[in-house]
PDB file of C-alpha atoms in Angstrom:
ATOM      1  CA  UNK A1106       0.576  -1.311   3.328  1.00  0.00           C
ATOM      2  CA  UNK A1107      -2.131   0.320   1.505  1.00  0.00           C
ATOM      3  CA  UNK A1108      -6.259   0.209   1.514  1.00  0.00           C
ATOM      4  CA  UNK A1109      -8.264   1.332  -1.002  1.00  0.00           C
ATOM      5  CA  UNK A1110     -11.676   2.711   0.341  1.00  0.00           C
ATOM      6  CA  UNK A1111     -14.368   3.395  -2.056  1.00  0.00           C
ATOM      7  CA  UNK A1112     -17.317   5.961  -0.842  1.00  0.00           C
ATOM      8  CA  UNK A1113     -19.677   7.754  -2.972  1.00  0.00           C
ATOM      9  CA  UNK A1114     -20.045  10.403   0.148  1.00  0.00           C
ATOM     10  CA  UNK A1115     -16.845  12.703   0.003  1.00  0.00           C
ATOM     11  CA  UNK A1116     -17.016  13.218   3.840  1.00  0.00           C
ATOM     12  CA  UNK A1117     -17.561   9.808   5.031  1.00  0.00           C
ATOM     13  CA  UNK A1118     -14.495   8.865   2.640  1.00  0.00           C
ATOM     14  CA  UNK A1119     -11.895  10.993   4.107  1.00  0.00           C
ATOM     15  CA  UNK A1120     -13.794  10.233   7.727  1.00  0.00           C
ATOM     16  CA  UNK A1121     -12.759   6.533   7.337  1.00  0.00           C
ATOM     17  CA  UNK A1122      -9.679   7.296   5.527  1.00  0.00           C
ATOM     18  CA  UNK A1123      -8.903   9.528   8.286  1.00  0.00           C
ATOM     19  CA  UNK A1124      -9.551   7.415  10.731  1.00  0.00           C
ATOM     20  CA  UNK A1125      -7.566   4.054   9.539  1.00  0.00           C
ATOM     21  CA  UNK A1126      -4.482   6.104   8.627  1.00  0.00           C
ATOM     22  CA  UNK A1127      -4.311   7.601  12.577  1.00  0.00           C
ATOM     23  CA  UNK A1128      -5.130   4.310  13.648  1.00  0.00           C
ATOM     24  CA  UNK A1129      -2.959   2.340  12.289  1.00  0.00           C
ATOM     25  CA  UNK A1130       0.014   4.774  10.841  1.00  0.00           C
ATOM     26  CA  UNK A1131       1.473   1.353   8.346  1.00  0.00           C
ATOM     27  CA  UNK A1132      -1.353   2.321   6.437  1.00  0.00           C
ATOM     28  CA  UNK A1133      -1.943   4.240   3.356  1.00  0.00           C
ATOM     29  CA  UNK A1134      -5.123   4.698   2.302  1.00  0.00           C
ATOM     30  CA  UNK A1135      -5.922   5.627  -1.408  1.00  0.00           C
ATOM     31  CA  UNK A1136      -9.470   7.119  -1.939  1.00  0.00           C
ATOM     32  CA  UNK A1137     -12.462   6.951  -4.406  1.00  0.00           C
ATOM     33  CA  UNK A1138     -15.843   8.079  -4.399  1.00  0.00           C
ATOM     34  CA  UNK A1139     -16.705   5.858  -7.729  1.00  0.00           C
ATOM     35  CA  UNK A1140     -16.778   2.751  -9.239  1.00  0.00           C
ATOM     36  CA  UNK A1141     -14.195   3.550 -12.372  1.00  0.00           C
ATOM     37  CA  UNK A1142     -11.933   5.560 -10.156  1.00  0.00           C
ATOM     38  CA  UNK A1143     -11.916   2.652  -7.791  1.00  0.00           C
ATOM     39  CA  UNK A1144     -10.746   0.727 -10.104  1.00  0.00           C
ATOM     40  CA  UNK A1145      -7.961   2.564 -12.183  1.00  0.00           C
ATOM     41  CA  UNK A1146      -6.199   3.093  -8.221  1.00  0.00           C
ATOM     42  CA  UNK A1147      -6.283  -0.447  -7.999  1.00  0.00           C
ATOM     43  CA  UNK A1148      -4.545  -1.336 -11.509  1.00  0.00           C
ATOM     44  CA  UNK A1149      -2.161   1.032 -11.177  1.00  0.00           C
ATOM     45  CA  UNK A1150      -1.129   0.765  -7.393  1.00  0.00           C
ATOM     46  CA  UNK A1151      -1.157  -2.938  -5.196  1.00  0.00           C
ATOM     47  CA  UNK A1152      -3.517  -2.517  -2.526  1.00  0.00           C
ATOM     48  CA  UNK A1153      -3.851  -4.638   0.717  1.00  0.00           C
ATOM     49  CA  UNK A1154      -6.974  -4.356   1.862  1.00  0.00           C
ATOM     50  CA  UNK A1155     -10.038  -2.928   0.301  1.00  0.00           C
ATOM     51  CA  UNK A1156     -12.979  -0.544   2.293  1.00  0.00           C
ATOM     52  CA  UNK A1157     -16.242  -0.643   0.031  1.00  0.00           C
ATOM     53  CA  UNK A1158     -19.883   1.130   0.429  1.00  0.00           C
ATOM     54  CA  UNK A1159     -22.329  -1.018  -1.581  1.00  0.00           C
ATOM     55  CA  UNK A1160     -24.313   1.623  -2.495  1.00  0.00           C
ATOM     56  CA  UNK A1161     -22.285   4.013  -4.773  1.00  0.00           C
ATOM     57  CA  UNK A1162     -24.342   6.168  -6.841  1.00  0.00           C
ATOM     58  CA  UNK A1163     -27.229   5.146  -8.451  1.00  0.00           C
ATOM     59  CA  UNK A1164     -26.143   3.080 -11.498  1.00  0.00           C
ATOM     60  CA  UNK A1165     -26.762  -0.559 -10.145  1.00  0.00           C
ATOM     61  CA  UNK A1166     -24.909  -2.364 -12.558  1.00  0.00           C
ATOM     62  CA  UNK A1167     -21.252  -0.007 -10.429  1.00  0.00           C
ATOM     63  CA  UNK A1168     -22.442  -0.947  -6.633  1.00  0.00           C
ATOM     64  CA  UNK A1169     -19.630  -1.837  -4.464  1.00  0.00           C
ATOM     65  CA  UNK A1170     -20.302  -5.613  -4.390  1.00  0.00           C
ATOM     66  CA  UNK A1171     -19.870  -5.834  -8.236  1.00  0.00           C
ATOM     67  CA  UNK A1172     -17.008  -3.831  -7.887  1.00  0.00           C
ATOM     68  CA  UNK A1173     -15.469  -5.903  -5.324  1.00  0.00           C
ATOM     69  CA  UNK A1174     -16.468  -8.909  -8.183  1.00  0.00           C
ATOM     70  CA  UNK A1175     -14.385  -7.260 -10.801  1.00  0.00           C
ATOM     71  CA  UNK A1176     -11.544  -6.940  -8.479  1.00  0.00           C
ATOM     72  CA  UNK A1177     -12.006 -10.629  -7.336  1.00  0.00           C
ATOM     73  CA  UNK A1178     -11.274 -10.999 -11.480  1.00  0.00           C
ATOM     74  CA  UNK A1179      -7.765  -9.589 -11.308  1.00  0.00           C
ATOM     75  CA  UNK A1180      -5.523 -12.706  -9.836  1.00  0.00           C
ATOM     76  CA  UNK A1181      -3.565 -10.032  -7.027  1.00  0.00           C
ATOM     77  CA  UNK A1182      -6.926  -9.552  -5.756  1.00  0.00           C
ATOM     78  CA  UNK A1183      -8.293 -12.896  -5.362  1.00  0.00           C
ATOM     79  CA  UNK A1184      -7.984 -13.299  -2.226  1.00  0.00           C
ATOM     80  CA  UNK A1185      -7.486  -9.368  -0.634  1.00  0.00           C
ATOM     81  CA  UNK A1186      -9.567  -9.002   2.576  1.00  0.00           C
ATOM     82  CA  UNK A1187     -12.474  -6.976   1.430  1.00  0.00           C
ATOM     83  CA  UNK A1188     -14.408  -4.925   4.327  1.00  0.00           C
ATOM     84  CA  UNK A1189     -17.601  -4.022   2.945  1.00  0.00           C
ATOM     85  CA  UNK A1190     -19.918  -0.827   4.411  1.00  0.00           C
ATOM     86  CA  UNK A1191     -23.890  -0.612   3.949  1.00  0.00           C
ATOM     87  CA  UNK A1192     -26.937   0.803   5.323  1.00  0.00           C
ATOM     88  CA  UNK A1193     -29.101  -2.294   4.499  1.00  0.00           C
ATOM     89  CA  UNK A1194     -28.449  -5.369   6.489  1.00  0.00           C
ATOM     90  CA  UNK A1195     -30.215  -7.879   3.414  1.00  0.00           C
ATOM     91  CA  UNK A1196     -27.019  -7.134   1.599  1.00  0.00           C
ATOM     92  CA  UNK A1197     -24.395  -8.578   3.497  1.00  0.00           C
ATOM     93  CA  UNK A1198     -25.249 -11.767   2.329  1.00  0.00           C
ATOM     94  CA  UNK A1199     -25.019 -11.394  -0.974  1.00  0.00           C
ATOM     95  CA  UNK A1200     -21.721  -9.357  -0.463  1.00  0.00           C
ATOM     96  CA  UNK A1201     -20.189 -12.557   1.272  1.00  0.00           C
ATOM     97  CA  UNK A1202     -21.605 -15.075  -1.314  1.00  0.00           C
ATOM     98  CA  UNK A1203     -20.676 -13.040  -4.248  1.00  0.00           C
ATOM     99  CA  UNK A1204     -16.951 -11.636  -3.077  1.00  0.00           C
ATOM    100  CA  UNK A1205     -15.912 -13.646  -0.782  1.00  0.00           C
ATOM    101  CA  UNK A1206     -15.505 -10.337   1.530  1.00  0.00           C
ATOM    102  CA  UNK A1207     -14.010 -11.125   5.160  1.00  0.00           C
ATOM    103  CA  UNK A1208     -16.535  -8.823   7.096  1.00  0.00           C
ATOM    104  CA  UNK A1209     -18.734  -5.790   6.992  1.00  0.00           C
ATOM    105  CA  UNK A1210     -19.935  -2.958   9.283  1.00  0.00           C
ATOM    106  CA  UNK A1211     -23.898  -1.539   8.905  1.00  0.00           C
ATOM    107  CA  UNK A1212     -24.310   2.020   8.949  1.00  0.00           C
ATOM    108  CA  UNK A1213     -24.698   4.171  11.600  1.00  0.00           C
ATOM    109  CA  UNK A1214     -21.573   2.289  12.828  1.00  0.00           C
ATOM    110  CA  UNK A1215     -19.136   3.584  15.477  1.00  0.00           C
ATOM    111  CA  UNK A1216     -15.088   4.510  14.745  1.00  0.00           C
ATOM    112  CA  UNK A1217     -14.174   1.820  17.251  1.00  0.00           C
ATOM    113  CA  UNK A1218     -16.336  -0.636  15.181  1.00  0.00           C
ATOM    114  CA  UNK A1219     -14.454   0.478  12.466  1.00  0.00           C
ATOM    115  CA  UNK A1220     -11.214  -0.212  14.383  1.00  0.00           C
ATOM    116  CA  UNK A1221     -12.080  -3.160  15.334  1.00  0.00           C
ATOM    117  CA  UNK A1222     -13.127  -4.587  12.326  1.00  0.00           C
ATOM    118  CA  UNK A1223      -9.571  -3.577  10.676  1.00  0.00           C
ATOM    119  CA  UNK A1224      -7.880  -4.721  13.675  1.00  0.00           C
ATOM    120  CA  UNK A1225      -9.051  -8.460  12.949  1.00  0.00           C
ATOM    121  CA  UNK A1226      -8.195  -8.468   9.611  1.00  0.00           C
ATOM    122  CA  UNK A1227      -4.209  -7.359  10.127  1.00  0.00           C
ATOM    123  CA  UNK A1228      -4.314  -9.418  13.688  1.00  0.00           C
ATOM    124  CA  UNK A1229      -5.753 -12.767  11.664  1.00  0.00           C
ATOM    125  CA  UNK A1230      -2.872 -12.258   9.536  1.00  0.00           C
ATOM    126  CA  UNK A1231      -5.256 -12.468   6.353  1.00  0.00           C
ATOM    127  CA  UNK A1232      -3.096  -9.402   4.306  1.00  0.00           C
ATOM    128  CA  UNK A1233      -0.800 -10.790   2.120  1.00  0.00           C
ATOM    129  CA  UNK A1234       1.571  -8.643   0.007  1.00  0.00           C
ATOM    130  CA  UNK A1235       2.070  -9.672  -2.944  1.00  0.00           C
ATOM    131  CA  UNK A1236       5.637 -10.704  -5.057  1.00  0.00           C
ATOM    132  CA  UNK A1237       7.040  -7.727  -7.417  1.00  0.00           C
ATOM    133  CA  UNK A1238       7.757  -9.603 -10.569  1.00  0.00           C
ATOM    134  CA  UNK A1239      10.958  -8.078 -12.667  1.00  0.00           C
ATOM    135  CA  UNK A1240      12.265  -9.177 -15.548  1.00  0.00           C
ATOM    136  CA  UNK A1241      16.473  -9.212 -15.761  1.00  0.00           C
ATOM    137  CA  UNK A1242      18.803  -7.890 -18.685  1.00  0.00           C
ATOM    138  CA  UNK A1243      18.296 -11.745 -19.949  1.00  0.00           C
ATOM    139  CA  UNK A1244      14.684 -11.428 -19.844  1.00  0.00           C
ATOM    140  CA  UNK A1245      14.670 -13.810 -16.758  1.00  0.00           C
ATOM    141  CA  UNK A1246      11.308 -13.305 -14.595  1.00  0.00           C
ATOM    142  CA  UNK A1247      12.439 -13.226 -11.011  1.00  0.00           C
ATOM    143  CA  UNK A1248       8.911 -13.125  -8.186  1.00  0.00           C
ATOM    144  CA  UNK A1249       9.977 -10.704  -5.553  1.00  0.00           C
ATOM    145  CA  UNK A1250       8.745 -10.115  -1.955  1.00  0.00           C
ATOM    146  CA  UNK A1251       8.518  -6.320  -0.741  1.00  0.00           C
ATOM    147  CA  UNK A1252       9.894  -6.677   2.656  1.00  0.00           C
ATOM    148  CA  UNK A1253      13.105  -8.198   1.112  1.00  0.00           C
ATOM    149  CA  UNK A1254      14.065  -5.388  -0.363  1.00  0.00           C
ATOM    150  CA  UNK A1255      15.873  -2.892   0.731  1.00  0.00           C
ATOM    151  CA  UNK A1256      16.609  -0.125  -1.613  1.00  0.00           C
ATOM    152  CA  UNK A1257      16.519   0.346  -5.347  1.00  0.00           C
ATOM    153  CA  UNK A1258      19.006   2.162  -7.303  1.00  0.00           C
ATOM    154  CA  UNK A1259      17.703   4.394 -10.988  1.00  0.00           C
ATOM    155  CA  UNK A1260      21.326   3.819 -12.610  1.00  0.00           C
ATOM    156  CA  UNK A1261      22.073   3.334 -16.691  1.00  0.00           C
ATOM    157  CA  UNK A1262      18.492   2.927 -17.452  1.00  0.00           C
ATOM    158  CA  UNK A1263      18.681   0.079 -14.882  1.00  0.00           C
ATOM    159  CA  UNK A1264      16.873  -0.687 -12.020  1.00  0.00           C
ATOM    160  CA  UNK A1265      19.229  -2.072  -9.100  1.00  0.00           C
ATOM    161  CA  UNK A1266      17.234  -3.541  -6.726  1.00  0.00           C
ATOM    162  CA  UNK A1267      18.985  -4.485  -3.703  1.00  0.00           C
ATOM    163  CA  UNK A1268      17.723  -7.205  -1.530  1.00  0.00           C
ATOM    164  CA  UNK A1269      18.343  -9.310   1.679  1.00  0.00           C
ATOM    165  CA  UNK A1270      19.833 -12.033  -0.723  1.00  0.00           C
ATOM    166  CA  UNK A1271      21.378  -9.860  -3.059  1.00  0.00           C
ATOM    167  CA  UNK A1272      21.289  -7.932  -6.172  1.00  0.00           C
ATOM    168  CA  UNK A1273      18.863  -8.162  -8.977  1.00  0.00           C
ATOM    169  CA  UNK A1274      19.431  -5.572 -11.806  1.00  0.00           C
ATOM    170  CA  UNK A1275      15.895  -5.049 -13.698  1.00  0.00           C
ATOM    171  CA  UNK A1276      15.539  -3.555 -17.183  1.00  0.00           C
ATOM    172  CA  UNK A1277      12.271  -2.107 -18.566  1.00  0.00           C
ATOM    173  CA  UNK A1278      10.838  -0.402 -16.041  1.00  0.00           C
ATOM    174  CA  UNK A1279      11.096   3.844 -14.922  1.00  0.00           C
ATOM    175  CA  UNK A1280      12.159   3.928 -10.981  1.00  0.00           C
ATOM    176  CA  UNK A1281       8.779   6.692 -10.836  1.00  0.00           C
ATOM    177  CA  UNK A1282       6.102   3.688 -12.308  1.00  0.00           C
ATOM    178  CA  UNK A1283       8.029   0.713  -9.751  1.00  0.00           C
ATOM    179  CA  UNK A1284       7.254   3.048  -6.724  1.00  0.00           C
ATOM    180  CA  UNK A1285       3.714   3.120  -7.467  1.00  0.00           C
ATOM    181  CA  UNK A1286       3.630  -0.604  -7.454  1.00  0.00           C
ATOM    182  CA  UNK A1287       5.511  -0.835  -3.820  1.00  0.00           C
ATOM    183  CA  UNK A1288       4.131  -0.896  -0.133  1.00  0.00           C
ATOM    184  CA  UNK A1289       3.547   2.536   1.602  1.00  0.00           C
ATOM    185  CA  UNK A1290       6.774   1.828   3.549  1.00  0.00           C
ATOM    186  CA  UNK A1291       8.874   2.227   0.615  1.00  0.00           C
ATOM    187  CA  UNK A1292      10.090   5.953   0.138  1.00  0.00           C
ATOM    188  CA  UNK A1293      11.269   7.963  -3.015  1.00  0.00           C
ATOM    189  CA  UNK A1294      14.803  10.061  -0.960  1.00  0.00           C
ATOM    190  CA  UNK A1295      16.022  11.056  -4.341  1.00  0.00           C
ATOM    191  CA  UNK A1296      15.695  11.058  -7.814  1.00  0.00           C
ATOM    192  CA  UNK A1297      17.514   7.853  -8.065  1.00  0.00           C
ATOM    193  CA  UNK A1298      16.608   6.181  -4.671  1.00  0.00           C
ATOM    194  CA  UNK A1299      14.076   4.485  -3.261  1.00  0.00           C
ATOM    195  CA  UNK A1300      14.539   3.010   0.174  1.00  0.00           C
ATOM    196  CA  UNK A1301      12.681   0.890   2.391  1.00  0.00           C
ATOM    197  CA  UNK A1302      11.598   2.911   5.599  1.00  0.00           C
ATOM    198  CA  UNK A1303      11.961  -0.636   7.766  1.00  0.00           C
ATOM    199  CA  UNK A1304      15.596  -0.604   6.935  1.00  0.00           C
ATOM    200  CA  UNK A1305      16.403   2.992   7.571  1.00  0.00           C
ATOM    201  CA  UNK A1306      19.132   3.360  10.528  1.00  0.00           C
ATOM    202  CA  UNK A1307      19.783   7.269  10.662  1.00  0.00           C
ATOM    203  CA  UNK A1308      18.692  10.179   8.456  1.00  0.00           C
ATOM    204  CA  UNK A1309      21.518  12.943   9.004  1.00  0.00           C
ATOM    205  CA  UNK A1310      19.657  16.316   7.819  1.00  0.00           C
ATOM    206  CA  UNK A1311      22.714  18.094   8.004  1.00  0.00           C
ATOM    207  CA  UNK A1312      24.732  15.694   5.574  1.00  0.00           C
ATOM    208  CA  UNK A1313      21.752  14.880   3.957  1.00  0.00           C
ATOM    209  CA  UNK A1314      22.014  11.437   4.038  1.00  0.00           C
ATOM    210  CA  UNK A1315      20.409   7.941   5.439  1.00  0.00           C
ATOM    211  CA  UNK A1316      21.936   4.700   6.514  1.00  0.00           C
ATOM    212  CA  UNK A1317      20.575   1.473   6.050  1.00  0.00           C
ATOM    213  CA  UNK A1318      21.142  -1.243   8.389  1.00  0.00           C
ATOM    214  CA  UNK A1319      22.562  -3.172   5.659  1.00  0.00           C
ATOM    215  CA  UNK A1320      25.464  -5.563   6.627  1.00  0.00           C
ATOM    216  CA  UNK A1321      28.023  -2.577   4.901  1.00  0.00           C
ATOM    217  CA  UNK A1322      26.012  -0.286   6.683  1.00  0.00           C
ATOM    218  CA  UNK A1323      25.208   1.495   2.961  1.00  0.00           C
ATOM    219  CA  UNK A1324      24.451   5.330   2.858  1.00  0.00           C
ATOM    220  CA  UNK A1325      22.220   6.895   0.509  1.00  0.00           C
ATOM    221  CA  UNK A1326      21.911  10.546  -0.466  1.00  0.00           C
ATOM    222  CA  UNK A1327      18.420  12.628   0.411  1.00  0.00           C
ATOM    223  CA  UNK A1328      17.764  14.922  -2.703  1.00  0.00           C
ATOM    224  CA  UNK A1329      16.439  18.548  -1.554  1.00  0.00           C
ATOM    225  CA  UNK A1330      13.374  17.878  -3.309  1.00  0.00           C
ATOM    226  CA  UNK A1331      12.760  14.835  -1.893  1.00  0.00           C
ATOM    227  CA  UNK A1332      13.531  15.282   1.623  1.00  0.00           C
ATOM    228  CA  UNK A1333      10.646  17.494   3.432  1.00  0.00           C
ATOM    229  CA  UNK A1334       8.295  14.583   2.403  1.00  0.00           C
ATOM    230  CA  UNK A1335      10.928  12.033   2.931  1.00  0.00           C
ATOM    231  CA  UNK A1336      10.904  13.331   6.312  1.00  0.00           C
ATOM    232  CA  UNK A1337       7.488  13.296   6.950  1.00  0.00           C
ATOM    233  CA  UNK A1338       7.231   9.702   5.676  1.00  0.00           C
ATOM    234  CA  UNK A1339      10.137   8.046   7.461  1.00  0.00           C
ATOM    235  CA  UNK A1340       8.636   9.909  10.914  1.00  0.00           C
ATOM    236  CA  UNK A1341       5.075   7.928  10.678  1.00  0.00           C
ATOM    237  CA  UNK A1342       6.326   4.736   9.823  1.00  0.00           C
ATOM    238  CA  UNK A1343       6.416   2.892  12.834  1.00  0.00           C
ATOM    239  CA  UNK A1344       8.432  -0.472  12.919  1.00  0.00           C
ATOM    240  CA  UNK A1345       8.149  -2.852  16.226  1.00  0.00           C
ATOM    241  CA  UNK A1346      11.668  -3.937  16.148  1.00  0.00           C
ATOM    242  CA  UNK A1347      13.512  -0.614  16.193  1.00  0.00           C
ATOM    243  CA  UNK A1348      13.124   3.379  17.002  1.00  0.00           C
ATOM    244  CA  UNK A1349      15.283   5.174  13.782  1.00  0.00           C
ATOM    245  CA  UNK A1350      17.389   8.124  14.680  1.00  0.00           C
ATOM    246  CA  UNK A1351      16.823  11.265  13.412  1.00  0.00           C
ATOM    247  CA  UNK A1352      20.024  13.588  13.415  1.00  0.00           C
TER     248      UNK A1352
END
């Protein structure tokens, strides 16, 4: 899952960056201190949740309620849980009548009210990720879900992607630009593999490889580029249903 949090003060953005991601470990967060970076990360990545100041900078025509407008304009955003962040209560309403936005937090706030406030959102169930949508060798448009997938496979100028229900072969499309469009518990392990960090059974270091719990029980090959942050990644996802051993 990632959020997107947009502050124009470098240290309060990594502060709240910092602490959603050691908070709540399923969480990525991608960061901008501007209105036009804020919105390149969120064309070229698919964000979850969204963490906004209102006042960024000084140009009133790029505050973080008509940023949060312009993202209401893209359809995968149209109904993303926006959190907003101000100093000035008389602009919450006009954030909530203008975005939509699920809640907001007035500065000087505390890091539980910041906890809290994120808790609510992923407890109410309001994130929502959104279907991948791949086009076959036929030029068929299939819709997607992330969490049914389990790994994809760079092969032939191909992209195998395999899934609970099967196999879908995608043309089109570089395995480097799909990553950037999955959930932060999807994992590059090689220069042709991408696996899903929910499905990972064992990571053998020695062998240098990982097993799915796939009904075949498939193993996939950890490149030695790859696998210091491969590591790293597969040990802070967390997954309720299962502990994933490391050999």
């Amino acid at each position: 899952m990632r959020a997107l949090v947009v502050e124009d003060n470098v240290a309060q953005l990594n502060g709240l960056a910092e602490i959603i991601e050691e908070t709540f470990p399923d969480i990525e967060c991608l960061k901008a201190a501007c209105y036009d970076d804020a919105l390149a990360l969120a064309d070229s990545h698919s964000i979850q949740l969204f963490l906004l100041d209102i006042q960024l900078g000084a140009d009133p025509d790029k505050d973080g309620i008509t940023l949060g407008e312009q993202l209401r304009r893209n359809p995968r955003y149209q109904t993303t849980p926006i959190l907003y962040v101000t100093a000035l209560v008389n602009e919450a309403p006009r954030a909530i009548h203008k975005t939509n936005c699920y809640d907001y937090l007035v500065k000087p706030y505390s890091q539980q009210d910041l906890i809290e406030s994120v808790s609510k959102l992923l407890n109410l169930s309001l994130i929502r990720e959104e279907p991948i949508e791949l086009t076959d060798r036929d030029g068929v448009l299939a819709r997607i879900r992330p969490d049914n997938i389990l790994y994809i496979k760079s092969e032939l100028r191909n992209m195998h992607v395999h899934t609970t229900t099967g196999l879908f072969i995608s043309t089109g499309t570089r395995l480097s630009v799909f990553a950037d469009s999955l959930p932060s518990y999807f994992a590059r392990c090689h220069k042709s593999f991408i696996v899903n960090l929910h499905h990972v059974d064992t990571y053998d270091k020695v062998t240098a490889m990982v097993s799915l719990d796939t009904p075949d029980y498939q193993w996939i090959p950890v490149g030695r580029k790859y696998a210091t942050e491969f590591g790293h990644r597969l040990k802070a996802s967390t997954t309720a249903h299962k502990h994933v051993e490391q050999a």
